[in-house]
Coordinates of C-alpha atoms in Angstrom, one line a residue:
X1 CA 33.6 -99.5 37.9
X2 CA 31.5 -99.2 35.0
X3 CA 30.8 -102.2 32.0
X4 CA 33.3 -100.5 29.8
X5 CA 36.0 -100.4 32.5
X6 CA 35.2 -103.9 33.2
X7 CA 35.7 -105.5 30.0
X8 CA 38.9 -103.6 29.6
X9 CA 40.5 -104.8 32.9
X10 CA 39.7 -108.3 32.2
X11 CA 41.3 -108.2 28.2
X12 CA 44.3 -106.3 29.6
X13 CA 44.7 -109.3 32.8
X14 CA 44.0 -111.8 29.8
X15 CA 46.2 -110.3 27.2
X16 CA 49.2 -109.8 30.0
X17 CA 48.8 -113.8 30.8
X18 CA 49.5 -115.0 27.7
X19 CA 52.9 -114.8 26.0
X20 CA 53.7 -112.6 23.0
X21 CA 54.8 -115.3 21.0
X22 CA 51.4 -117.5 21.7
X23 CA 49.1 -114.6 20.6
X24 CA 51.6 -113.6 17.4
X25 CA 51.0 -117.4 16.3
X26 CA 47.3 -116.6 17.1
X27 CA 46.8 -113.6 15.4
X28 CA 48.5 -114.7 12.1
X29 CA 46.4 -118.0 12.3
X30 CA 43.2 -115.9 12.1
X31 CA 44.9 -114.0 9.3
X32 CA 45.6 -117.0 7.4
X33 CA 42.2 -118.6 7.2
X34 CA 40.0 -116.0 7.9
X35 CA 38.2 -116.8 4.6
X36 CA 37.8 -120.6 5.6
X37 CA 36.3 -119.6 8.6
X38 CA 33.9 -117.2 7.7
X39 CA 33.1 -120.0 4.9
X40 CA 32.7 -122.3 7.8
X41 CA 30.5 -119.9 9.7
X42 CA 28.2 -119.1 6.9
X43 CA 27.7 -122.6 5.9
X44 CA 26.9 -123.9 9.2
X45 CA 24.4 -120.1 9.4
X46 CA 22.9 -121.0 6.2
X47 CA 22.0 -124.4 6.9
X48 CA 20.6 -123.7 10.4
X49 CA 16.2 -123.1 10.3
X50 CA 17.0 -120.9 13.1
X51 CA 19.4 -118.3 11.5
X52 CA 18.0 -118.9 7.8
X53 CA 15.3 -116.5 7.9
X54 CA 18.0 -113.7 8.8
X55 CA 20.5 -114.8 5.8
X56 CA 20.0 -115.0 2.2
X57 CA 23.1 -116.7 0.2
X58 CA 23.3 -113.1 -2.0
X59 CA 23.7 -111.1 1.3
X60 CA 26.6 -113.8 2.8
X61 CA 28.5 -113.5 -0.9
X62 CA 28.4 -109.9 -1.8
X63 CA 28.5 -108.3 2.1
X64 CA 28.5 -110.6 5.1
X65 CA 31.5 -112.8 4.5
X66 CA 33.5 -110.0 3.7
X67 CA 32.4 -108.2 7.1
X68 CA 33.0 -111.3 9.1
X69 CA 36.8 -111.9 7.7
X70 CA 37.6 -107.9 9.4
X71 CA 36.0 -108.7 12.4
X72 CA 38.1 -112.1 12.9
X73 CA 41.2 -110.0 12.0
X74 CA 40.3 -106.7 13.8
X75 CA 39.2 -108.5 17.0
X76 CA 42.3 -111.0 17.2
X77 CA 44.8 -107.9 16.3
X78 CA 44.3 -106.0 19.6
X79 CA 47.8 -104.9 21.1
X80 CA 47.2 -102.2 22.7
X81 CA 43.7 -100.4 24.4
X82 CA 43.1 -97.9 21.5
X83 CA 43.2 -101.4 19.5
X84 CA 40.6 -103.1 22.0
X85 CA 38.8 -100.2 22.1
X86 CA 38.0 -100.1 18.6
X87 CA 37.0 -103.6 18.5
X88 CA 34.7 -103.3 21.6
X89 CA 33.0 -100.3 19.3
X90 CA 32.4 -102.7 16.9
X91 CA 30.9 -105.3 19.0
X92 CA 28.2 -102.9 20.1
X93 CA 27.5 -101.7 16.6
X94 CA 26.7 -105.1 16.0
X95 CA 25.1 -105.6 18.9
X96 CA 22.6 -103.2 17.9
X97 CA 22.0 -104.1 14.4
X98 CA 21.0 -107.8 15.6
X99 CA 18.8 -105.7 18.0
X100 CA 16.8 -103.9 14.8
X101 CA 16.5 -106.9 13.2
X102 CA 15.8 -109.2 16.5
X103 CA 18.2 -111.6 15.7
X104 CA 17.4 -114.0 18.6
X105 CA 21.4 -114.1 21.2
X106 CA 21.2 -118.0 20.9
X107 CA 22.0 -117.9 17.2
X108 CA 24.8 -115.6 18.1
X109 CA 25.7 -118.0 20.6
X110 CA 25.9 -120.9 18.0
X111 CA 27.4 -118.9 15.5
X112 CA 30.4 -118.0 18.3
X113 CA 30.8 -122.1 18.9
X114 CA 31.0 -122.5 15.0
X115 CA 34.1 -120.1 15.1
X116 CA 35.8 -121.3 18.4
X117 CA 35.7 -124.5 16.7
X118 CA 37.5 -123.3 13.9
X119 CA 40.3 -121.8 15.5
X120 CA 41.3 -124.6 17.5
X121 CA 41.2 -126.8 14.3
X122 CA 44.3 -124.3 12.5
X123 CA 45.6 -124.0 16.0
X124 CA 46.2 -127.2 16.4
X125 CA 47.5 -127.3 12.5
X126 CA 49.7 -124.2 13.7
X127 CA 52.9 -126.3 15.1
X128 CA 52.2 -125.2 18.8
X129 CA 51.7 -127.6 21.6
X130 CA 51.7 -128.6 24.8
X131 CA 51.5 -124.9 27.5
X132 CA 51.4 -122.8 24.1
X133 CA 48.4 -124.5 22.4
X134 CA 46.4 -124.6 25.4
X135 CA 47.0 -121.1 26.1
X136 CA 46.2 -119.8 22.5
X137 CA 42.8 -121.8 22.9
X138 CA 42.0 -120.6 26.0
X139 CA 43.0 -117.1 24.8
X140 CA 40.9 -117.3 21.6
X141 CA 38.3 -118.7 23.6
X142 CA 38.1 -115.5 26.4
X143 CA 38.9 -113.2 23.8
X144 CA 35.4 -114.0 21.5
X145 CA 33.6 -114.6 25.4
X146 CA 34.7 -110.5 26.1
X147 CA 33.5 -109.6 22.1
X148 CA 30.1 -111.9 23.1
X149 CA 29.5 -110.1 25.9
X150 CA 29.7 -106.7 25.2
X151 CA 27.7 -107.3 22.2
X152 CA 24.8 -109.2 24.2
X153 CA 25.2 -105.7 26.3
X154 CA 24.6 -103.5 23.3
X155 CA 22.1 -105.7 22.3
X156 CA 19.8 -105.8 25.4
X157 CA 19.8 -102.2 25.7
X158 CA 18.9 -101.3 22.0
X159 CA 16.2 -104.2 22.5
X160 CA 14.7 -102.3 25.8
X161 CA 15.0 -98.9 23.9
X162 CA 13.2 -100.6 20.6
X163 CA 11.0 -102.6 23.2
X164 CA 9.9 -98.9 24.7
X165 CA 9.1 -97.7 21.3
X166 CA 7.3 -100.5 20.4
X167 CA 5.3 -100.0 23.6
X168 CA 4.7 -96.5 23.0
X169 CA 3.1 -97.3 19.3
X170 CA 0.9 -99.8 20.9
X171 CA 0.0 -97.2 23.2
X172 CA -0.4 -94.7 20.4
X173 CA -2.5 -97.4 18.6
X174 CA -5.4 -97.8 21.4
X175 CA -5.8 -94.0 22.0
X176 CA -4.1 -93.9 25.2
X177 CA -5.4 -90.2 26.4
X178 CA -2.6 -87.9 28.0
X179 CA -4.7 -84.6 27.8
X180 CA -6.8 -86.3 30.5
X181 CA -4.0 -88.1 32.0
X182 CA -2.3 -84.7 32.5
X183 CA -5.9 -82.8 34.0
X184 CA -6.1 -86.0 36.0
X185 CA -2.5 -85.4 37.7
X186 CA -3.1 -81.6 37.8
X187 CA -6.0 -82.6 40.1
X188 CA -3.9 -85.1 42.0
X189 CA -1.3 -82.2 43.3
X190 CA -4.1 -79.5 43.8
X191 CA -6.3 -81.9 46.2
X192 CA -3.2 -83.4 48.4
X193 CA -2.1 -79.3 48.3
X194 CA -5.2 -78.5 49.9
X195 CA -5.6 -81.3 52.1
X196 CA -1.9 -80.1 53.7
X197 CA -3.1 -76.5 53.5
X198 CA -6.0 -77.7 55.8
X199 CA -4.0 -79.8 57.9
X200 CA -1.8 -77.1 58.6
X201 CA -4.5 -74.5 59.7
X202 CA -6.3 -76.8 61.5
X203 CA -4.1 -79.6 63.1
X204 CA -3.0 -80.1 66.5
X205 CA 0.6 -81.2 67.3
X206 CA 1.1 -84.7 66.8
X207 CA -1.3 -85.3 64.2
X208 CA 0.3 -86.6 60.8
X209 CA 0.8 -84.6 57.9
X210 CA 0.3 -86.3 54.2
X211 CA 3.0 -87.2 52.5
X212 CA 3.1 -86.6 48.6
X213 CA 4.9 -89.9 47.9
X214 CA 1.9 -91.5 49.6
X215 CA -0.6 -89.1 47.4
X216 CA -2.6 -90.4 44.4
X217 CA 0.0 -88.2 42.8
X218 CA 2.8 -89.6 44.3
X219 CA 1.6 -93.4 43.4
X220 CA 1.4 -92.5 39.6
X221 CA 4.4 -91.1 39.2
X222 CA 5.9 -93.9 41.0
X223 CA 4.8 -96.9 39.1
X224 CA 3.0 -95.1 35.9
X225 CA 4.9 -92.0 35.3
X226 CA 8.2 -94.2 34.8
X227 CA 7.0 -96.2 32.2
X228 CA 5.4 -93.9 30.3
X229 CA 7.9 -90.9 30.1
X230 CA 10.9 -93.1 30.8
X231 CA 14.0 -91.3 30.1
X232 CA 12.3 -87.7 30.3
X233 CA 14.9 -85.2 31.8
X234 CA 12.0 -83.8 34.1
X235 CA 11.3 -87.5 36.1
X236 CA 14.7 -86.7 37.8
X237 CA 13.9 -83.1 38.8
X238 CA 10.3 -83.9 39.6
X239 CA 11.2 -86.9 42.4
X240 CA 14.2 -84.1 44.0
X241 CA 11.2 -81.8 44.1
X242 CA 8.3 -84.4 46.0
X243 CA 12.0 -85.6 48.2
X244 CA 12.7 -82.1 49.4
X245 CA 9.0 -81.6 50.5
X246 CA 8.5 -85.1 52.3
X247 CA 11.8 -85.4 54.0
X248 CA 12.9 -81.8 54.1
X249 CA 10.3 -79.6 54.7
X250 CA 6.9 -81.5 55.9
X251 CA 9.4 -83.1 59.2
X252 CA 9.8 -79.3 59.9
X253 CA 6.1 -78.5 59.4
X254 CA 5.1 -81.6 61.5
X255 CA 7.5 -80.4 64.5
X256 CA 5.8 -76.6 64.4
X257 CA 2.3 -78.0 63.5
X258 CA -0.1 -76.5 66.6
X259 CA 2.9 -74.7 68.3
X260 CA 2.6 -71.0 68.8
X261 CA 5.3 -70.1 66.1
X262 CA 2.8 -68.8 63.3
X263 CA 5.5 -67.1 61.6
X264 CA 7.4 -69.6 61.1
X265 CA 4.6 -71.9 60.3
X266 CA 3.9 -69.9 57.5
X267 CA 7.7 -69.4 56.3
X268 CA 7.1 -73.5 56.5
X269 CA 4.1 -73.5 54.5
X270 CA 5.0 -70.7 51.8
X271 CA 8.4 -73.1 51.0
X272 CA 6.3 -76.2 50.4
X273 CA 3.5 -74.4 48.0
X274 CA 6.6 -72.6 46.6
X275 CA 8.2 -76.5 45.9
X276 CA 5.3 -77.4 44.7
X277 CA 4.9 -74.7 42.4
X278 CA 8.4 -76.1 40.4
X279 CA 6.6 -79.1 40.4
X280 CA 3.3 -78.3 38.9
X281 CA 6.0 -76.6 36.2
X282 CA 8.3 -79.6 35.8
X283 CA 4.9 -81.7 35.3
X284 CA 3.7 -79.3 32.9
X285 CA 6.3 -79.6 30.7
X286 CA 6.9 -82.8 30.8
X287 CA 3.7 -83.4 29.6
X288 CA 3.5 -80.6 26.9
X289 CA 6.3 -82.8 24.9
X290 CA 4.5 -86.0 25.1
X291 CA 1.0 -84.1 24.5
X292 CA 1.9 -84.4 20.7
X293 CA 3.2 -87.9 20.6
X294 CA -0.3 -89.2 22.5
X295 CA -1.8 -89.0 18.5
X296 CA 1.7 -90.1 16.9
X297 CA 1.4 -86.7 14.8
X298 CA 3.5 -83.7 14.8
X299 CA 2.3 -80.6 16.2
X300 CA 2.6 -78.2 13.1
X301 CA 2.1 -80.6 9.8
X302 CA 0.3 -83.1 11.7
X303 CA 2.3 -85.7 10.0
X304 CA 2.6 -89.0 12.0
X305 CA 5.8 -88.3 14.5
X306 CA 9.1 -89.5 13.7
X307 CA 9.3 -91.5 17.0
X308 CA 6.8 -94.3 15.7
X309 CA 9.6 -94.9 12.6
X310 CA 11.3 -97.7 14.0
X311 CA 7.9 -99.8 15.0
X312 CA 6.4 -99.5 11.7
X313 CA 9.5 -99.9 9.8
X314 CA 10.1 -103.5 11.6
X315 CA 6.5 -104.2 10.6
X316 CA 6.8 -103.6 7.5
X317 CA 10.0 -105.1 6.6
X318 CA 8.3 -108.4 8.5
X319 CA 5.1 -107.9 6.1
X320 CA 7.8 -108.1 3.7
X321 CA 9.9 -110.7 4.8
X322 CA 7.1 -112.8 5.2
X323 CA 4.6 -111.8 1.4
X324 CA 7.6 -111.2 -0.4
X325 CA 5.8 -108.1 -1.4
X326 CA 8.5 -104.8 -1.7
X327 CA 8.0 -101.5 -0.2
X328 CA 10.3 -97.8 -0.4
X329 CA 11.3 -94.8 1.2
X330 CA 10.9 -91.5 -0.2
X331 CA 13.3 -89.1 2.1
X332 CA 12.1 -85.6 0.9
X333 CA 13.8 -82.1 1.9
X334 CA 12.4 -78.6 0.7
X335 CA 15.4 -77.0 -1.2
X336 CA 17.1 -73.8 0.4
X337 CA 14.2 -73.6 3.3
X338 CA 16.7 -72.1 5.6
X339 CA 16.8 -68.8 2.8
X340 CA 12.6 -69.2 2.8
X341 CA 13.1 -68.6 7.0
X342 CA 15.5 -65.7 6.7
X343 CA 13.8 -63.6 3.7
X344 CA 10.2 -64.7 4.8
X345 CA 10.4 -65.1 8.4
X346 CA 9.7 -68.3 10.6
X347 CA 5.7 -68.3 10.1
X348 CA 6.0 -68.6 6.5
X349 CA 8.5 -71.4 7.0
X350 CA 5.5 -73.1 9.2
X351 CA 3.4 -72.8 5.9
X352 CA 5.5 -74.3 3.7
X353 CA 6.2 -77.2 6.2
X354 CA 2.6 -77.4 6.1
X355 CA 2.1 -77.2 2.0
X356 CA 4.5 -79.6 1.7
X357 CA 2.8 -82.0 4.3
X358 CA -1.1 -81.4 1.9
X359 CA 1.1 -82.3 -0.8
X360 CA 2.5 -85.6 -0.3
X361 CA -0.6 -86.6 1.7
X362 CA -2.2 -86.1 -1.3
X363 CA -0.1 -87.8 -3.7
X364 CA 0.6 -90.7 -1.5
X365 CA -1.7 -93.3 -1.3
X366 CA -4.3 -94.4 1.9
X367 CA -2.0 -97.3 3.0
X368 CA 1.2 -95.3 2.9
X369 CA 3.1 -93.8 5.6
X370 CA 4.3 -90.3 5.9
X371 CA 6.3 -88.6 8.5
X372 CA 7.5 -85.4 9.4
X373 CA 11.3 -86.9 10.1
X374 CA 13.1 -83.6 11.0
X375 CA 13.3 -80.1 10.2
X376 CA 12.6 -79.4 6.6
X377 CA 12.7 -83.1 6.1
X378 CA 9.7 -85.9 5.2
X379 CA 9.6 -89.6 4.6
X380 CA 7.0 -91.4 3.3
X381 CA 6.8 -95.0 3.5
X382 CA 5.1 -96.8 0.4
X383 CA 3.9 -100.1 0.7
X384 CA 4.1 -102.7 -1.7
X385 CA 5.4 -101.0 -4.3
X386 CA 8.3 -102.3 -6.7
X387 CA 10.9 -99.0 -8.0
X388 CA 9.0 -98.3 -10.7
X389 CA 5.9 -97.4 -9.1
X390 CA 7.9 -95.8 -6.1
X391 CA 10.1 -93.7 -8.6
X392 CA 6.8 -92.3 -10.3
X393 CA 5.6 -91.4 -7.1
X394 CA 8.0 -89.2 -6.2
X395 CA 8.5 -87.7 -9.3
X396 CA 4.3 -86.9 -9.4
X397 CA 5.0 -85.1 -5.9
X398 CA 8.5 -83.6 -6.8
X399 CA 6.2 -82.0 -9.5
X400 CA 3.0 -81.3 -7.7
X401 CA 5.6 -79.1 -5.5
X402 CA 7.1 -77.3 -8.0
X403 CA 4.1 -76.5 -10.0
X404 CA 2.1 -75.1 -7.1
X405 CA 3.0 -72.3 -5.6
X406 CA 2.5 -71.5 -1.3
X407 CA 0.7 -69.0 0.1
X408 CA 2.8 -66.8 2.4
X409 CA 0.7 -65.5 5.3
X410 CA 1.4 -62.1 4.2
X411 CA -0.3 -62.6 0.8
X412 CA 2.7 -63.2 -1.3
X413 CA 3.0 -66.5 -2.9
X414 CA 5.8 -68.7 -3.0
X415 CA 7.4 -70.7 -5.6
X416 CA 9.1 -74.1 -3.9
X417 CA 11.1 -77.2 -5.2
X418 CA 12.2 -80.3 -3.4
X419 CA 15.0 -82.9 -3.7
X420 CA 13.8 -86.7 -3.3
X421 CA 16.0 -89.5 -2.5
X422 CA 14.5 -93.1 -3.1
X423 CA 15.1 -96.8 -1.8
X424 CA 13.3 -99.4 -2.2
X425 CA 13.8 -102.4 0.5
X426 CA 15.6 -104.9 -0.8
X427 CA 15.0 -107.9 2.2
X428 CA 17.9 -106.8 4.6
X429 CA 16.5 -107.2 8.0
X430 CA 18.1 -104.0 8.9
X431 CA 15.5 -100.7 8.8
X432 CA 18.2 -98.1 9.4
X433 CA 20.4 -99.1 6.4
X434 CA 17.2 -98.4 4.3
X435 CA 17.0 -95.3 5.6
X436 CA 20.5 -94.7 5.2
X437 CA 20.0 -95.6 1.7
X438 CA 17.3 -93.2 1.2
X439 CA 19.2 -90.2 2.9
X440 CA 22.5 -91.1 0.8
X441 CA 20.3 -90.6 -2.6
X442 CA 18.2 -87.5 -0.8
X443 CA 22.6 -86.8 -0.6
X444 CA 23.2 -86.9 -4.3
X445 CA 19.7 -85.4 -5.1
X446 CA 20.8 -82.3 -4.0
X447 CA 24.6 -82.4 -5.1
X448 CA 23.4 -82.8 -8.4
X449 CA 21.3 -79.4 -8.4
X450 CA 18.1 -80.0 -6.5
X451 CA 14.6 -80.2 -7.3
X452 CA 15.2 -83.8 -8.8
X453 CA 14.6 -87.5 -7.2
X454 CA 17.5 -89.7 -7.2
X455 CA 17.4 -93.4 -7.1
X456 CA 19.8 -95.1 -4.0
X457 CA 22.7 -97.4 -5.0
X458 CA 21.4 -101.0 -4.3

């Protein structure tokens, strides 16, 4: 039975354990004074050095409180599983937020006592007693442990997966070679294939054949390969391959090895080279993908990758957490590129991908980032900039795009426009909701008629 499954089975034994009547009281409690406990909440939050960094009293008044009242009431209102399931959503959407902005679980934790607290207090306002009141608590009390938990769930898994990222920047950031990595492992397969090409012509039965788990090859992929290119849908396909070889087909090759069936010796030998063969493939590829994230560029604008976004945006935001010193998105798309590709053809759309790229390099300062973030789409982060200077920016490169025109690999030149959404960070802990911010202006750039930068809603 899987987490999800889990967590139902134990609200549903819960939820059938306690009378109707007990949760109705319950549920209209939370109801009631869901504003006095999110008050409650905050003000313990607000005055804790733990959680204050996290918090500002602007963010608890114009958002959090607010967000805190529907998830007392949305959590607390579960009658049925549809009900429970939409709370459990929101637990892990939470749980992954905290995650982005590393909200350390204990302050969760304390934050969860703060409420409990506060619902026994109107409980016990609430007229119940005796059975009922102990049941309510206790329900109340399971109910936020099941929301706890599958947030912490959420949480540690968006951690690892930030974690990984994190790791892979570091990586990025001390030159970690893969070109040789990759020529190293290619070497690895071709001197165990040749070592059991030898030991087939030449050995005598009994004698041992190698095993490719046991290879230099085998080792890497083992305890290297994992880390590095965790998640990779060739790992999977790669360790069938090496188990069909070392406990298929080498236990039939050791049994004929210096018997007098040559044939099918070499039947034997032609279905190992022909394994191994999909597994020099499967290698290949896998390492032609992560090839172009070893330099944290992009293959064809080589713009730093979009996979490093995350770790840099945390940085910054900390930089600025920390200095008090402001920093923006500019989310840039190249207006009607999918006409450029069908009129012009794909290799003129690589041009212009790459025009645009020399462009906002060179309008962008040395200590700015820039990204090719998908498609026809860029971001550059600039650092310590307030909207002012961020806003001129992007309107200096919204006109550096329109005013000069591509060349087209055909000769022909080109004339292009782009759309610009801009957000400037505004302290919430959160990376994706500034990017969200800048791709809702990017949005309304291009509803209102393109080729124009729009500023996000704060």
């Amino acid at each position: 039975m899987n987490h999800s499954n889990t967590l139902e089975a134990d609200w549903l034994e819960l939820f059938d354990n306690v009378p109707e009547a007990t949760r109705g009281v319950l549920r209209e409690v939370v109801r009631a004074h869901k504003e006095s406990m999110a008050d409650a909440f905050y003000a313990r939050m607000l005055g804790d050095p733990d959680a204050h960094p996290f918090l500002t009293h602007e963010a608890v008044e114009t958002r959090l409180r607010h967000s805190m009242q529907r998830w007392l009431e949305t959590l607390f209102s579960c009658t049925d599983r549809a009900q429970f399931a939409v709370a459990m959503a929101i637990q892990r959407h939470v749980g992954e937020v905290h995650a982005r902005i590393d909200l350390p679980v204990n302050i969760v934790a304390r934050g969860a006592r703060v409420l409990k607290a506060e619902i026994a207090r109107h409980l016990l306002a609430a007229g119940l007693s005796g059975q009922a009141l102990i049941d309510a608590v206790l329900y109340a009390d399971n109910l936020m442990d099941l929301a706890f938990e599958e947030m912490s769930a959420a949480y540690v898994a968006s951690h690892e997966h930030v974690a990984r990222i994190d790791e892979a920047y570091r990586a990025f950031s001390f030159g970690q070679n893969l070109s040789l990595e990759r020529e190293r492992q290619r070497a690895a397969l071709l001197d165990w294939e040749n070592r059991f090409l030898h030991d087939m012509m030449t050995g005598s039965a009994g004698d041992p054949l190698p095993r490719l788990t046991e290879s230099a090859f085998g080792l890497w992929l083992h305890h290297k390969a994992t880390a590095i290119f965790e998640g990779a849908p060739e790992l999977p396909a790669i360790r069938q391959a090496i188990r069909t070889i070392d406990d298929d087909l080498i236990p039939q090759c050791q049994a004929k090895l210096g018997g007098p069936e040559r044939d099918t010796q070499r039947r034997l030998t032609k279905a190992v080279l022909s394994e191994l063969g999909q597994l020099k493939f499967l290698l290949g590829t896998l390492f032609e993908r992560f090839v172009e994230l070893e330099s944290g560029k992009d293959a064809l604008t080589q713009l730093l990758n979009r996979r490093f976004l995350p770790a840099i945006l945390s940085r910054e935001a900390d930089i600025s957490r920390r200095q008090h010193k402001p920093f923006a998105l500019l989310l840039l798309d190249v207006d009607h590129f999918k006409h450029i590709n069908d009129q012009h053809g794909h290799e003129a759309g690589d041009r212009v991908l790459q025009h645009i790229a020399s462009l906002i390099l060179a309008t962008v300062r040395a200590g700015d980032f820039v990204f090719r973030y998908g498609g026809e789409e860029f971001l550059a982060l600039l650092v310590e900039v307030d909207l002012t200077h961020a806003l001129r920016i992007a309107e200096k490169l919204r006109s550096r795009i329109e005013s000069e025109n591509v060349l087209l690999p055909n000769g022909a030149s080109l004339k292009l426009t782009a759309s610009i959404g801009v957000a400037v960070h505004d302290g919430h802990p959160d990376y994706q909701r500034l990017i969200n911010r800048a791709d809702e202006a990017l949005y309304r750039a291009k509803q209102q008629g393109r080729n124009r930068c729009v500023v996000s809603d704060a």
